[in-house]
Amino acid sequence: MKRIDAERERRLAWFREARFGMFIHWGLYAVPGGVWKGRDVGGVGEWIYNSAQITVADYEPLQQQFNPVKFSAKEWVATAKDAGMRYIVITSKHHDGFCLWDSKLTDWDVMGTPFKRDILKELAAECQKQKIKLCFYHSIMDWHHPDYLPRRGWDKRPVAEANFARYIAYMKGQLKELLTGYGPIGIAWFDGEWEGTWTHAHGEDLYQFVRALQPNTIVNNRVDKGRQGMAGMTKGDFAGDYGTPEQEIPANGFGEGVDWESCMTLNDTWGFKSKDTNWKSTETLLKNLIDCASKGGNYLLNVGPTPEGTFPQPIIERLGMMGKWLKAHGEAIYGTQASPFPKPLPWGRVTRKGNKLYLHVFNTSQPTLLLPGLKTKVKSARTLGKERISVPASASPEGVTLTLPESLKNQPLPVIVLELDGPPTVEVSET
Ligand code: FHN
């Protein structure tokens, strides 16, 4: 990922500004919602075909049961916007091969369901209206398509007739539909690249193919083979514009020019599971967003809608509360850069914008906050938000120490903004 060029810097500008996006895993797997033939199936909901070892013949009838009459693109996009999210990445096609748009290349799509509405078309129109970037997740692995290899162990469809090159042509044909029929697409978010049939050459080629169709589209690193497991960053010379940690946030950032986005579930599944109620708290979700921004990365938070087409209530509540916090503190997240301090600080996190530092206080119980090694003179320090309470700051050989105002002690995740006398200079001590 050492292809640093001005064009790329321009293309990723909105992504760096955005910092916070909504991931949506939706499809036929929402219908069983983690239960197959009355049995709770372990693992993530969108893998039920695999986890329950379902045959294609037994899985296909779900298409006739998919009828999300409560689906409202307007509501979904408004919920993301009110939460402070700036882009939406939705599963155009997940590993089960089912397509959420009207594809001319298959009947295994939403037009083959009783619903008969092009979900991506409606979302594209609403995203344009509400100025939210629409992005498409697209799985390279396809358990349903007869030409995709390898087959699952219990899938007895003959292999001899399968033609992987023909599968790639099919996939490219569908990507052409998605990248020419739904307006500007912010990110092509590939996944399922880990099987041996998909090669580095395929990855390089697909990256160029997407960029040729929409030059401004950002392509994640799962288009190619360089990703290092769940840590998600690419090692070596592979295609892809940014790294994709999954269900984890890197310990530290990766320095300027290295872009990444951590994707995470709100409970323990990407696709809807009726019995998974292990919801993360709003505080945990906000701390994750702040943690990502303080390390120069984005936070892509997942929603698994119900088969009726709604967002589970616990998700709506948490997103609403995140939106409230961002309405008051968004300045300390959007368009910020990574902390100038080499490691996360014991009391919280720091984001930066020019000569301003934003101190996100996770632990308000201690009387003072130390900014170790900060050598730049502090012009002013005050709380972010309506009150703008002034915060005493004093310089010492150790760095700068701030005295926490009493009023902040009970506030959830307060932010202090520091105006510096120039770009922050931090002297890292050996000890
Ligand atoms: O197998 C998928 C999984 O279903 C989900 O889509 C996540 C989201 O990033 N990615 C894969 C697991 O790494």
Short mmCIF file of C-alpha atoms and ligand atoms in Angstrom, two decimals:
data_model
loop_
_atom_site.label_atom_id
_atom_site.label_comp_id
_atom_site.label_asym_id
_atom_site.label_seq_id
_atom_site.Cartn_x
_atom_site.Cartn_y
_atom_site.Cartn_z
CA MET A 1 0.00 0.00 0.00
CA LYS A 2 2.92 2.30 -0.66
CA ARG A 3 1.19 3.92 -3.62
CA ILE A 4 1.11 7.41 -2.08
CA ASP A 5 -0.01 9.86 -4.75
CA ALA A 6 -1.69 13.28 -4.85
CA GLU A 7 -4.63 11.79 -6.68
CA ARG A 8 -5.09 9.25 -3.89
CA GLU A 9 -4.80 11.97 -1.24
CA ARG A 10 -7.58 13.90 -3.01
CA ARG A 11 -9.72 10.78 -3.42
CA LEU A 12 -9.47 9.82 0.26
CA ALA A 13 -10.09 13.34 1.60
CA TRP A 14 -13.82 12.74 2.29
CA PHE A 15 -13.03 9.38 3.94
CA ARG A 16 -10.53 10.98 6.33
CA GLU A 17 -12.96 13.77 7.12
CA ALA A 18 -15.86 11.34 7.74
CA ARG A 19 -14.32 9.12 10.47
CA PHE A 20 -17.68 7.37 11.20
CA GLY A 21 -19.77 5.10 8.96
CA MET A 22 -22.63 2.58 9.08
CA PHE A 23 -22.05 -1.01 7.95
CA ILE A 24 -25.25 -2.88 6.96
CA HIS A 25 -25.34 -6.66 6.66
CA TRP A 26 -28.70 -7.59 5.18
CA GLY A 27 -30.01 -10.42 3.07
CA LEU A 28 -31.84 -13.75 3.08
CA TYR A 29 -30.01 -14.85 6.24
CA ALA A 30 -32.10 -12.33 8.18
CA VAL A 31 -35.14 -14.58 7.64
CA PRO A 32 -33.91 -17.53 9.79
CA GLY A 33 -32.16 -15.02 12.08
CA GLY A 34 -29.76 -17.63 13.45
CA VAL A 35 -32.33 -20.44 13.85
CA TRP A 36 -32.50 -23.36 11.37
CA LYS A 37 -35.16 -26.04 11.62
CA GLY A 38 -35.87 -24.94 15.21
CA ARG A 39 -32.20 -25.19 16.24
CA ASP A 40 -30.09 -22.19 17.31
CA VAL A 41 -27.10 -22.14 14.99
CA GLY A 42 -23.87 -20.83 16.50
CA GLY A 43 -21.65 -18.23 14.90
CA VAL A 44 -22.60 -15.08 13.03
CA GLY A 45 -26.06 -14.89 11.44
CA GLU A 46 -24.91 -14.25 7.86
CA TRP A 47 -22.92 -17.53 7.91
CA ILE A 48 -25.96 -19.76 8.70
CA TYR A 49 -25.68 -21.44 5.27
CA ASN A 50 -22.18 -22.54 6.30
CA SER A 51 -22.64 -23.07 10.02
CA ALA A 52 -25.72 -25.28 9.52
CA GLN A 53 -24.22 -26.90 6.40
CA ILE A 54 -27.31 -26.07 4.36
CA THR A 55 -27.49 -27.23 0.74
CA VAL A 56 -28.24 -24.77 -2.05
CA ALA A 57 -31.54 -26.54 -2.63
CA ASP A 58 -32.57 -26.09 1.03
CA TYR A 59 -31.36 -22.46 1.14
CA GLU A 60 -33.05 -21.19 -2.04
CA PRO A 61 -36.61 -21.24 -0.63
CA LEU A 62 -35.60 -18.34 1.63
CA GLN A 63 -35.91 -16.15 -1.46
CA GLN A 64 -39.70 -16.62 -1.37
CA GLN A 65 -39.78 -15.74 2.33
CA PHE A 66 -37.89 -12.42 1.97
CA ASN A 67 -40.50 -9.63 2.04
CA PRO A 68 -39.30 -6.67 4.19
CA VAL A 69 -42.46 -4.57 3.92
CA LYS A 70 -41.30 -2.17 6.64
CA PHE A 71 -38.12 -1.23 4.75
CA SER A 72 -37.73 2.53 4.38
CA ALA A 73 -34.55 3.85 2.77
CA LYS A 74 -35.53 7.29 4.09
CA GLU A 75 -35.62 6.07 7.70
CA TRP A 76 -32.40 4.04 7.41
CA VAL A 77 -30.43 6.93 5.95
CA ALA A 78 -31.93 9.40 8.46
CA THR A 79 -30.97 7.09 11.34
CA ALA A 80 -27.38 6.96 10.08
CA LYS A 81 -27.29 10.72 9.57
CA ASP A 82 -28.75 11.48 13.02
CA ALA A 83 -26.16 9.18 14.55
CA GLY A 84 -23.44 11.36 13.02
CA MET A 85 -22.43 8.75 10.44
CA ARG A 86 -21.21 10.18 7.14
CA TYR A 87 -21.30 7.08 4.91
CA ILE A 88 -23.14 3.75 4.57
CA VAL A 89 -21.55 0.47 3.42
CA ILE A 90 -24.28 -2.06 2.56
CA THR A 91 -23.89 -5.71 1.50
CA SER A 92 -24.82 -5.65 -2.19
CA LYS A 93 -23.94 -9.39 -2.16
CA HIS A 94 -22.65 -11.43 0.76
CA HIS A 95 -21.09 -14.94 0.71
CA ASP A 96 -24.50 -16.60 0.02
CA GLY A 97 -24.47 -14.86 -3.38
CA PHE A 98 -27.91 -13.23 -2.98
CA CYS A 99 -28.11 -9.76 -4.59
CA LEU A 100 -29.95 -6.82 -3.04
CA TRP A 101 -30.43 -5.09 -6.41
CA ASP A 102 -32.11 -5.82 -9.72
CA SER A 103 -29.30 -7.69 -11.49
CA LYS A 104 -29.73 -8.64 -15.15
CA LEU A 105 -27.13 -11.40 -14.66
CA THR A 106 -29.01 -13.61 -12.19
CA ASP A 107 -32.45 -14.47 -10.77
CA TRP A 108 -30.82 -14.94 -7.35
CA ASP A 109 -31.70 -11.35 -6.49
CA VAL A 110 -34.30 -9.21 -4.74
CA MET A 111 -36.51 -9.07 -7.85
CA GLY A 112 -37.01 -12.81 -7.41
CA THR A 113 -38.58 -12.26 -3.98
CA PRO A 114 -42.17 -11.25 -3.13
CA PHE A 115 -40.70 -7.82 -2.31
CA LYS A 116 -39.67 -7.04 -5.93
CA ARG A 117 -38.08 -3.66 -5.13
CA ASP A 118 -34.50 -2.65 -5.92
CA ILE A 119 -33.28 -1.92 -2.37
CA LEU A 120 -29.98 -0.41 -3.52
CA LYS A 121 -31.77 1.88 -5.98
CA GLU A 122 -33.96 3.28 -3.20
CA LEU A 123 -30.96 3.70 -0.89
CA ALA A 124 -28.95 5.42 -3.61
CA ALA A 125 -31.69 8.00 -4.15
CA GLU A 126 -32.08 8.65 -0.42
CA CYS A 127 -28.33 8.91 0.18
CA GLN A 128 -28.10 11.54 -2.56
CA LYS A 129 -30.99 13.46 -0.97
CA GLN A 130 -29.57 13.32 2.56
CA LYS A 131 -25.94 13.80 1.42
CA ILE A 132 -24.67 10.52 2.81
CA LYS A 133 -22.04 8.62 0.79
CA LEU A 134 -23.29 5.24 -0.43
CA CYS A 135 -20.76 2.41 -0.55
CA PHE A 136 -21.10 -1.23 -1.58
CA TYR A 137 -19.78 -4.28 0.24
CA HIS A 138 -19.29 -7.10 -2.29
CA SER A 139 -18.20 -10.65 -1.50
CA ILE A 140 -15.66 -12.30 -3.80
CA MET A 141 -16.51 -15.70 -2.26
CA ASP A 142 -19.90 -16.95 -3.52
CA TRP A 143 -21.33 -20.16 -2.05
CA HIS A 144 -24.29 -20.13 -4.46
CA HIS A 145 -22.82 -19.47 -7.93
CA PRO A 146 -22.14 -22.77 -9.76
CA ASP A 147 -18.85 -21.47 -11.21
CA TYR A 148 -17.41 -20.34 -7.90
CA LEU A 149 -14.77 -22.66 -6.45
CA PRO A 150 -13.98 -24.20 -4.06
CA ARG A 151 -17.28 -25.86 -3.14
CA ARG A 152 -18.27 -26.28 0.51
CA GLY A 153 -17.58 -29.79 1.71
CA TRP A 154 -21.28 -30.76 1.89
CA ASP A 155 -22.12 -29.19 -1.47
CA LYS A 156 -22.30 -32.14 -3.87
CA ARG A 157 -22.81 -30.09 -7.06
CA PRO A 158 -20.40 -31.48 -9.71
CA VAL A 159 -17.15 -29.48 -9.95
CA ALA A 160 -16.20 -30.53 -13.46
CA GLU A 161 -18.62 -28.04 -15.02
CA ALA A 162 -17.50 -25.17 -12.82
CA ASN A 163 -15.42 -22.45 -14.53
CA PHE A 164 -13.83 -19.94 -12.17
CA ALA A 165 -12.91 -17.52 -14.98
CA ARG A 166 -16.58 -17.47 -15.93
CA TYR A 167 -17.41 -16.67 -12.28
CA ILE A 168 -15.01 -13.70 -12.38
CA ALA A 169 -16.65 -12.46 -15.58
CA TYR A 170 -20.03 -12.72 -13.82
CA MET A 171 -18.72 -10.80 -10.81
CA LYS A 172 -17.26 -8.08 -13.03
CA GLY A 173 -20.54 -7.85 -14.90
CA GLN A 174 -22.39 -7.29 -11.65
CA LEU A 175 -19.84 -4.74 -10.42
CA LYS A 176 -20.39 -2.90 -13.69
CA GLU A 177 -24.12 -2.80 -12.92
CA LEU A 178 -23.42 -1.47 -9.40
CA LEU A 179 -20.83 1.10 -10.50
CA THR A 180 -22.82 2.45 -13.46
CA GLY A 181 -26.42 2.30 -12.25
CA TYR A 182 -26.45 3.68 -8.68
CA GLY A 183 -24.69 7.04 -8.85
CA PRO A 184 -21.35 7.86 -7.24
CA ILE A 185 -20.16 4.99 -5.04
CA GLY A 186 -17.81 6.06 -2.24
CA ILE A 187 -16.15 2.72 -1.46
CA ALA A 188 -16.01 -0.70 -3.10
CA TRP A 189 -15.74 -2.77 0.08
CA PHE A 190 -14.59 -6.23 -0.97
CA ASP A 191 -14.49 -9.28 1.32
CA GLY A 192 -14.14 -13.06 1.05
CA GLU A 193 -10.78 -12.82 -0.75
CA TRP A 194 -9.05 -15.47 1.42
CA GLU A 195 -9.69 -18.64 -0.61
CA GLY A 196 -6.92 -20.07 -2.78
CA THR A 197 -8.79 -19.61 -6.07
CA TRP A 198 -8.54 -15.82 -5.66
CA THR A 199 -5.03 -14.61 -6.50
CA HIS A 200 -2.91 -11.46 -6.33
CA ALA A 201 -3.27 -11.07 -10.10
CA HIS A 202 -7.06 -11.22 -9.75
CA GLY A 203 -6.84 -8.57 -7.03
CA GLU A 204 -4.70 -6.19 -9.04
CA ASP A 205 -6.99 -6.61 -12.03
CA LEU A 206 -10.21 -6.06 -10.06
CA TYR A 207 -8.77 -2.92 -8.44
CA GLN A 208 -8.05 -1.43 -11.86
CA PHE A 209 -11.44 -2.62 -13.16
CA VAL A 210 -13.33 -0.74 -10.42
CA ARG A 211 -11.22 2.41 -10.75
CA ALA A 212 -11.78 2.41 -14.50
CA LEU A 213 -15.56 2.38 -13.96
CA GLN A 214 -15.52 5.02 -11.20
CA PRO A 215 -12.11 6.73 -10.84
CA ASN A 216 -13.10 8.38 -7.54
CA THR A 217 -14.19 5.20 -5.82
CA ILE A 218 -12.03 4.06 -2.89
CA VAL A 219 -11.24 0.32 -2.86
CA ASN A 220 -10.45 -1.45 0.39
CA ASN A 221 -7.49 -3.83 0.75
CA ARG A 222 -9.64 -6.96 0.69
CA VAL A 223 -9.66 -6.70 -3.11
CA ASP A 224 -6.21 -8.35 -3.01
CA LYS A 225 -4.31 -10.89 -0.93
CA GLY A 226 -2.17 -8.66 1.31
CA ARG A 227 -4.40 -8.47 4.38
CA GLN A 228 -2.81 -9.85 7.59
CA GLY A 229 -5.78 -11.54 9.24
CA MET A 230 -8.20 -9.67 11.54
CA ALA A 231 -5.57 -7.03 12.28
CA GLY A 232 -6.52 -6.08 8.75
CA MET A 233 -3.49 -4.18 7.46
CA THR A 234 -1.69 -5.06 4.24
CA LYS A 235 1.92 -6.15 4.32
CA GLY A 236 3.80 -5.94 0.99
CA ASP A 237 2.98 -4.60 -2.44
CA PHE A 238 -0.71 -5.36 -2.93
CA ALA A 239 -3.69 -3.41 -4.28
CA GLY A 240 -6.06 -1.51 -2.01
CA ASP A 241 -6.38 2.03 -0.69
CA TYR A 242 -6.77 1.32 3.02
CA GLY A 243 -6.58 -1.34 5.74
CA THR A 244 -9.58 -3.04 7.37
CA PRO A 245 -9.11 -4.25 10.97
CA GLU A 246 -12.12 -6.29 12.04
CA GLN A 247 -13.63 -6.48 15.53
CA GLU A 248 -10.46 -4.85 16.87
CA ILE A 249 -8.83 -1.41 17.08
CA PRO A 250 -5.06 -1.19 16.51
CA ALA A 251 -2.97 -0.51 19.63
CA ASN A 252 -1.44 2.54 17.95
CA GLY A 253 -1.89 4.39 14.65
CA PHE A 254 0.24 3.64 11.59
CA GLY A 255 1.53 7.15 10.90
CA GLU A 256 0.50 9.70 8.33
CA GLY A 257 -0.67 8.51 4.91
CA VAL A 258 -1.67 5.05 6.16
CA ASP A 259 -5.46 4.89 6.12
CA TRP A 260 -7.55 2.31 7.91
CA GLU A 261 -11.07 1.64 9.12
CA SER A 262 -12.06 -0.68 11.93
CA CYS A 263 -15.35 -2.50 11.35
CA MET A 264 -17.25 -3.78 14.36
CA THR A 265 -20.56 -5.38 15.36
CA LEU A 266 -22.97 -3.74 17.81
CA ASN A 267 -23.68 -7.17 19.32
CA ASP A 268 -21.90 -10.43 18.29
CA THR A 269 -23.21 -10.84 14.76
CA TRP A 270 -23.13 -8.93 11.45
CA GLY A 271 -26.35 -10.37 10.04
CA PHE A 272 -29.54 -10.29 12.14
CA LYS A 273 -29.89 -12.99 14.85
CA SER A 274 -33.15 -12.86 16.80
CA LYS A 275 -31.54 -14.13 20.01
CA ASP A 276 -28.35 -12.07 20.05
CA THR A 277 -28.95 -9.29 22.57
CA ASN A 278 -25.33 -8.81 23.67
CA TRP A 279 -25.41 -5.09 22.77
CA LYS A 280 -22.37 -2.90 23.46
CA SER A 281 -23.07 0.16 25.60
CA THR A 282 -23.21 3.62 24.04
CA GLU A 283 -20.16 4.59 26.10
CA THR A 284 -18.16 1.67 24.70
CA LEU A 285 -19.22 2.56 21.15
CA LEU A 286 -18.26 6.22 21.57
CA LYS A 287 -14.92 5.27 23.13
CA ASN A 288 -14.26 3.02 20.12
CA LEU A 289 -15.02 5.85 17.70
CA ILE A 290 -12.77 8.24 19.65
CA ASP A 291 -10.05 5.58 19.91
CA CYS A 292 -10.09 5.05 16.12
CA ALA A 293 -9.98 8.80 15.38
CA SER A 294 -7.14 9.33 17.89
CA LYS A 295 -5.11 6.79 15.89
CA GLY A 296 -5.95 8.27 12.49
CA GLY A 297 -8.62 5.74 11.51
CA ASN A 298 -12.34 5.37 10.84
CA TYR A 299 -15.02 3.45 12.72
CA LEU A 300 -17.49 1.41 10.67
CA LEU A 301 -20.27 0.30 12.99
CA ASN A 302 -22.55 -2.51 11.88
CA VAL A 303 -26.32 -2.87 11.81
CA GLY A 304 -28.07 -6.17 11.04
CA PRO A 305 -31.66 -5.28 10.03
CA THR A 306 -34.61 -7.57 10.71
CA PRO A 307 -36.40 -9.58 7.98
CA GLU A 308 -39.21 -6.98 8.19
CA GLY A 309 -36.72 -4.28 7.18
CA THR A 310 -36.27 -2.42 10.46
CA PHE A 311 -33.32 -1.71 12.76
CA PRO A 312 -33.60 -3.46 16.16
CA GLN A 313 -34.64 -0.92 18.84
CA PRO A 314 -31.45 -1.26 20.96
CA ILE A 315 -29.48 -0.16 17.87
CA ILE A 316 -31.72 2.84 17.23
CA GLU A 317 -31.34 3.93 20.88
CA ARG A 318 -27.55 3.64 20.89
CA LEU A 319 -27.12 5.36 17.53
CA GLY A 320 -29.39 8.17 18.73
CA MET A 321 -27.24 8.71 21.82
CA MET A 322 -24.04 8.63 19.78
CA GLY A 323 -25.57 11.29 17.55
CA LYS A 324 -26.32 13.49 20.55
CA TRP A 325 -22.72 13.31 21.73
CA LEU A 326 -21.43 14.04 18.23
CA LYS A 327 -23.74 17.04 17.85
CA ALA A 328 -21.93 18.58 20.84
CA HIS A 329 -18.43 17.20 20.19
CA GLY A 330 -18.24 16.47 16.45
CA GLU A 331 -15.52 19.08 15.99
CA ALA A 332 -13.21 16.80 17.96
CA ILE A 333 -13.81 13.87 15.57
CA TYR A 334 -14.63 14.94 11.99
CA GLY A 335 -11.62 15.96 9.93
CA THR A 336 -9.22 15.40 12.80
CA GLN A 337 -5.85 13.72 12.64
CA ALA A 338 -4.11 11.25 14.90
CA SER A 339 -2.76 12.16 18.32
CA PRO A 340 0.79 13.60 18.38
CA PHE A 341 1.54 11.35 21.37
CA PRO A 342 3.13 8.02 20.45
CA LYS A 343 0.82 5.94 22.66
CA PRO A 344 -2.71 6.22 24.05
CA LEU A 345 -2.73 8.18 27.35
CA PRO A 346 -3.90 6.58 30.61
CA TRP A 347 -6.77 9.04 31.11
CA GLY A 348 -8.16 9.04 27.54
CA ARG A 349 -7.40 9.90 23.92
CA VAL A 350 -6.26 12.90 21.87
CA THR A 351 -7.25 14.06 18.39
CA ARG A 352 -5.71 16.96 16.52
CA LYS A 353 -6.73 19.61 14.01
CA GLY A 354 -3.88 21.99 13.06
CA ASN A 355 -2.71 23.76 16.25
CA LYS A 356 -5.67 22.46 18.23
CA LEU A 357 -5.65 19.36 20.42
CA TYR A 358 -8.87 17.72 21.60
CA LEU A 359 -8.54 15.84 24.87
CA HIS A 360 -11.16 13.10 25.22
CA VAL A 361 -11.35 12.34 28.93
CA PHE A 362 -12.32 8.70 29.51
CA ASN A 363 -11.53 8.74 33.21
CA THR A 364 -12.62 11.91 35.02
CA SER A 365 -11.83 10.65 38.53
CA GLN A 366 -8.23 12.00 38.69
CA PRO A 367 -7.66 15.72 39.50
CA THR A 368 -5.13 16.43 36.72
CA LEU A 369 -4.30 15.28 33.20
CA LEU A 370 -0.67 15.06 32.02
CA LEU A 371 0.28 15.63 28.38
CA PRO A 372 3.70 13.96 28.54
CA GLY A 373 6.47 15.66 26.58
CA LEU A 374 4.30 18.41 25.07
CA LYS A 375 6.69 21.31 24.49
CA THR A 376 4.46 23.71 22.57
CA LYS A 377 3.06 26.67 24.53
CA VAL A 378 -0.65 26.45 25.40
CA LYS A 379 -2.54 29.63 24.41
CA SER A 380 -5.89 28.52 25.88
CA ALA A 381 -7.63 25.47 27.30
CA ARG A 382 -11.38 25.13 27.69
CA THR A 383 -14.14 22.57 27.57
CA LEU A 384 -15.76 21.85 24.21
CA GLY A 385 -19.46 22.51 24.16
CA LYS A 386 -21.86 25.30 25.20
CA GLU A 387 -20.28 26.11 28.57
CA ARG A 388 -16.67 26.65 27.33
CA ILE A 389 -15.29 26.34 30.89
CA SER A 390 -11.68 27.50 31.09
CA VAL A 391 -9.22 24.78 32.21
CA PRO A 392 -6.02 25.72 34.04
CA ALA A 393 -2.87 24.49 32.20
CA SER A 394 0.71 24.60 33.44
CA ALA A 395 3.93 23.64 31.71
CA SER A 396 6.59 21.56 33.46
CA PRO A 397 9.65 19.51 32.44
CA GLU A 398 7.31 16.50 32.19
CA GLY A 399 5.05 18.30 29.73
CA VAL A 400 1.75 20.14 30.26
CA THR A 401 -0.58 19.46 33.17
CA LEU A 402 -4.26 20.37 33.14
CA THR A 403 -6.42 20.66 36.25
CA LEU A 404 -9.79 19.02 35.67
CA PRO A 405 -12.73 21.33 36.57
CA GLU A 406 -15.16 19.79 39.12
CA SER A 407 -18.07 20.23 36.72
CA LEU A 408 -16.53 17.75 34.30
CA LYS A 409 -16.38 14.97 36.87
CA ASN A 410 -19.86 13.65 36.11
CA GLN A 411 -20.01 14.36 32.42
CA PRO A 412 -19.91 11.33 30.07
CA LEU A 413 -16.83 11.58 27.84
CA PRO A 414 -16.10 15.32 28.19
CA VAL A 415 -13.72 17.00 25.74
CA ILE A 416 -11.17 19.74 26.46
CA VAL A 417 -9.84 21.78 23.51
CA LEU A 418 -6.31 23.16 23.64
CA GLU A 419 -5.26 26.05 21.42
CA LEU A 420 -1.47 25.81 20.94
CA ASP A 421 1.03 28.45 19.90
CA GLY A 422 2.00 26.35 16.84
CA PRO A 423 1.97 22.74 15.62
CA PRO A 424 2.26 20.35 18.61
CA THR A 425 5.81 19.26 19.43
CA VAL A 426 6.13 16.24 21.68
CA GLU A 427 9.45 15.12 23.11
CA VAL A 428 9.33 11.40 23.70
CA SER A 429 11.32 10.45 26.78
CA GLU A 430 13.33 7.22 26.65
CA THR A 431 12.06 5.98 30.04
O1 FHN B 1 -17.11 -13.55 6.62
C1 FHN B 1 -17.29 -12.16 6.71
C2 FHN B 1 -18.32 -11.83 7.73
O2 FHN B 1 -19.51 -12.46 7.41
C3 FHN B 1 -18.51 -10.32 7.77
O3 FHN B 1 -18.97 -9.87 6.53
C4 FHN B 1 -17.17 -9.67 8.09
C5 FHN B 1 -17.32 -8.13 8.05
O4 FHN B 1 -16.13 -7.51 7.84
N1 FHN B 1 -16.14 -10.06 7.15
C6 FHN B 1 -15.95 -11.50 6.99
C7 FHN B 1 -15.19 -12.11 8.12
O5 FHN B 1 -13.90 -11.55 8.13
#
